[in-house]
XYZ file of C-alpha atoms in Angstrom:
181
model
C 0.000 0.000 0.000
C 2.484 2.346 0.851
C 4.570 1.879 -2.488
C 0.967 2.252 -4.359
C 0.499 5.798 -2.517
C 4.146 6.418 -2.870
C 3.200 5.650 -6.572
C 0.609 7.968 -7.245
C 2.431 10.671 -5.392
C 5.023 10.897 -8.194
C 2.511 10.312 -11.268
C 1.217 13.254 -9.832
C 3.922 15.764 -9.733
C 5.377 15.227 -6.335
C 8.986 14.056 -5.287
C 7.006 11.206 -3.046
C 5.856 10.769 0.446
C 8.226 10.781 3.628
C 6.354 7.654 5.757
C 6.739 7.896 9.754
C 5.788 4.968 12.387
C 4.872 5.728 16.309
C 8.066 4.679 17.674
C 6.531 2.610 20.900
C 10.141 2.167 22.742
C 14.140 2.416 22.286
C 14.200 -1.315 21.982
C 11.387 -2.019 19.063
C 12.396 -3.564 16.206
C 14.707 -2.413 13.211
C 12.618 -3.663 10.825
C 10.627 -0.643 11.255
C 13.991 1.524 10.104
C 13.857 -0.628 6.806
C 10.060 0.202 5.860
C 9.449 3.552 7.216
C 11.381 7.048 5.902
C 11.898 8.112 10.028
C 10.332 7.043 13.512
C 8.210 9.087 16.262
C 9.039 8.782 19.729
C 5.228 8.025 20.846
C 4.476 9.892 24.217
C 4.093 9.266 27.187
C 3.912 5.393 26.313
C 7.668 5.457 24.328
C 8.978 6.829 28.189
C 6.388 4.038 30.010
C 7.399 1.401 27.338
C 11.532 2.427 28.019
C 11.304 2.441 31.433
C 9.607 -1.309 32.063
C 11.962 -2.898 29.547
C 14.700 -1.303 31.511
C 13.405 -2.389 35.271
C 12.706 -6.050 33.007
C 16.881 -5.890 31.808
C 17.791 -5.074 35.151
C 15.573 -8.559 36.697
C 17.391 -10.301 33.671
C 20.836 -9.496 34.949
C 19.509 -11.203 38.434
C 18.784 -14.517 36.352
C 16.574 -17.044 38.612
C 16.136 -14.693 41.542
C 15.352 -11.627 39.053
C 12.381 -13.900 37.169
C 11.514 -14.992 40.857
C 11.061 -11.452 42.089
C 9.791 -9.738 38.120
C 6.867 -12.906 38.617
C 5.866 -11.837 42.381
C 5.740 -8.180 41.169
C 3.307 -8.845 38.270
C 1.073 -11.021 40.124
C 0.982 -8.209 43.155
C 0.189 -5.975 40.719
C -2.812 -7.951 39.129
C -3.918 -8.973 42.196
C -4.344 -5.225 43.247
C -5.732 -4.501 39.865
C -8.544 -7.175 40.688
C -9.365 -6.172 44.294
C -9.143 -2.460 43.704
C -10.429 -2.479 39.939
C -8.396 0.841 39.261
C -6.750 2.486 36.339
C -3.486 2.281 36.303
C -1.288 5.530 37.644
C 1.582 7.116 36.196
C 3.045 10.608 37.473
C 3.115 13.159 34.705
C 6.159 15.119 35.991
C 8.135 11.934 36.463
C 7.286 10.462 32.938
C 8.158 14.375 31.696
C 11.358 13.850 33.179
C 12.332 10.887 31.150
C 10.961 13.203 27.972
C 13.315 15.936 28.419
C 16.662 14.233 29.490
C 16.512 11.816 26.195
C 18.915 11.722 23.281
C 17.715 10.313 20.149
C 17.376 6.423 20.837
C 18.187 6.203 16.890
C 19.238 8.029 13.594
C 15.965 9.685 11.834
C 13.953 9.893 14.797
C 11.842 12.542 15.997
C 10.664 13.346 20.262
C 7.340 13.446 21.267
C 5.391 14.870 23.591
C 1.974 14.868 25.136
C -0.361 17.419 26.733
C -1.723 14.952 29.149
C -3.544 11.351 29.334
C -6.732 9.859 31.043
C -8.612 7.160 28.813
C -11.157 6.461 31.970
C -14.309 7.793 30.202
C -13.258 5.639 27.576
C -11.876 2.338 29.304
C -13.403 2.933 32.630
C -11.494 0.815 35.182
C -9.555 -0.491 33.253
C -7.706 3.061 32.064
C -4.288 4.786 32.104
C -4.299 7.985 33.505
C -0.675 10.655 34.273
C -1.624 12.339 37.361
C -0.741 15.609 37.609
C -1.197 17.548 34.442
C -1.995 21.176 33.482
C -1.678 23.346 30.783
C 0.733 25.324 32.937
C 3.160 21.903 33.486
C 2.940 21.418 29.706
C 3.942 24.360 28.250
C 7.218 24.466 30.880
C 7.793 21.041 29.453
C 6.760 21.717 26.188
C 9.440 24.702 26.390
C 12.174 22.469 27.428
C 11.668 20.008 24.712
C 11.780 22.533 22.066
C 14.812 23.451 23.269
C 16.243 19.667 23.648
C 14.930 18.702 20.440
C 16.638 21.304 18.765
C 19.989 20.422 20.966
C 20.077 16.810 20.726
C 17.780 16.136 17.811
C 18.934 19.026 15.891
C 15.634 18.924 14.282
C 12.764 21.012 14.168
C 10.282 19.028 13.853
C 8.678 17.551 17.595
C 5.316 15.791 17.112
C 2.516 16.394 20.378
C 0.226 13.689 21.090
C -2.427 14.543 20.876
C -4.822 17.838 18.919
C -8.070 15.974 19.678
C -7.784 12.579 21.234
C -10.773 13.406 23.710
C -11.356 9.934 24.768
C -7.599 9.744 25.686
C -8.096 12.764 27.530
C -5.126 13.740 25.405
C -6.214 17.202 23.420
C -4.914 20.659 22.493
C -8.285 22.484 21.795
C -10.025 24.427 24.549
C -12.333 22.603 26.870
C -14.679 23.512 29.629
C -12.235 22.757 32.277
C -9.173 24.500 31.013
C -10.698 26.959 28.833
C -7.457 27.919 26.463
C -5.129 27.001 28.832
């Protein structure tokens, strides 16, 4: 499909199209490199992604006790899940962090960034949410990753997740809570 767009594109006067994938981690696959013209960090999950397959290496390097302790983990973690039948929690600043002390995880990569993130009224229970958000948090991050991108990506291109994902809770446009915050 994408050589039969790529196609058309040039029978009709253009140079082609330049194809992108939601980079989901540091550690997907290269076979995405092969297919796609450049990558897109995917916030906040490419910093939630990173981060558990780095706590996972670091059980690895334990061997048996490391499975042991990675296995008791999940299964306190589902078990909570069950009895509590919450979404799960991730801190917005702390995720942020991660964002803004990156360096490109690959060659023809761009960073990401999100506003904020709550798919309850979409998933219910069974939801992500970052707790602490506010327009105010994301434009100081949003500031500082203009700034790193240009530094470390030397790019000017940055691509914010999301303009309208209102089920996400992951939106740019003004809203009755935040006005144009």
């Amino acid at each position: 499909m994408m050589d039969y767009w790529n196609n058309l594109a040039i029978e009709n006067g253009f140079d082609g199209l330049y194809w992108g994938y939601q980079h989901r981690s540091a550690y997907d696959s290269d076979i995405c490199e092969k297919v796609f013209d450049f990558g897109i960090e995917f916030e906040p999950f490419f910093s939630v992604r990173e981060f558990e397959i780095e706590k996972n290496l670091k059980y690895q390097e334990l061997g048996a006790i490391g499975s042991a302790l990675k296995r008791v983990q999940f299964l306190v973690w589902k078990a909570k899940k069950q009895v509590l039948n919450e979404p799960i929690f991730f801190d917005y600043d702390k995720i942020w962090s991660r964002i803004i002390k990156r360096k490109p995880c690959r060659t023809r990569v761009y960073p990401g960034a999100f506003t904020s993130w709550d798919n309850t009224p979409r998933r219910g229970r069974k939801g992500t949410v970052f707790k602490g958000a506010t327009p105010q948090k994301f434009e100081n991050y949003l500031t500082k990753q203009i700034l790193h991108t240009k530094k470390y990506y030397d790019s000017e291109y940055l691509f914010i997740n999301a303009w309208n994902e209102w089920a996400e809770g992951a939106h740019l446009e003004p809203d009755e809570h935040n006005g144009y915050g």
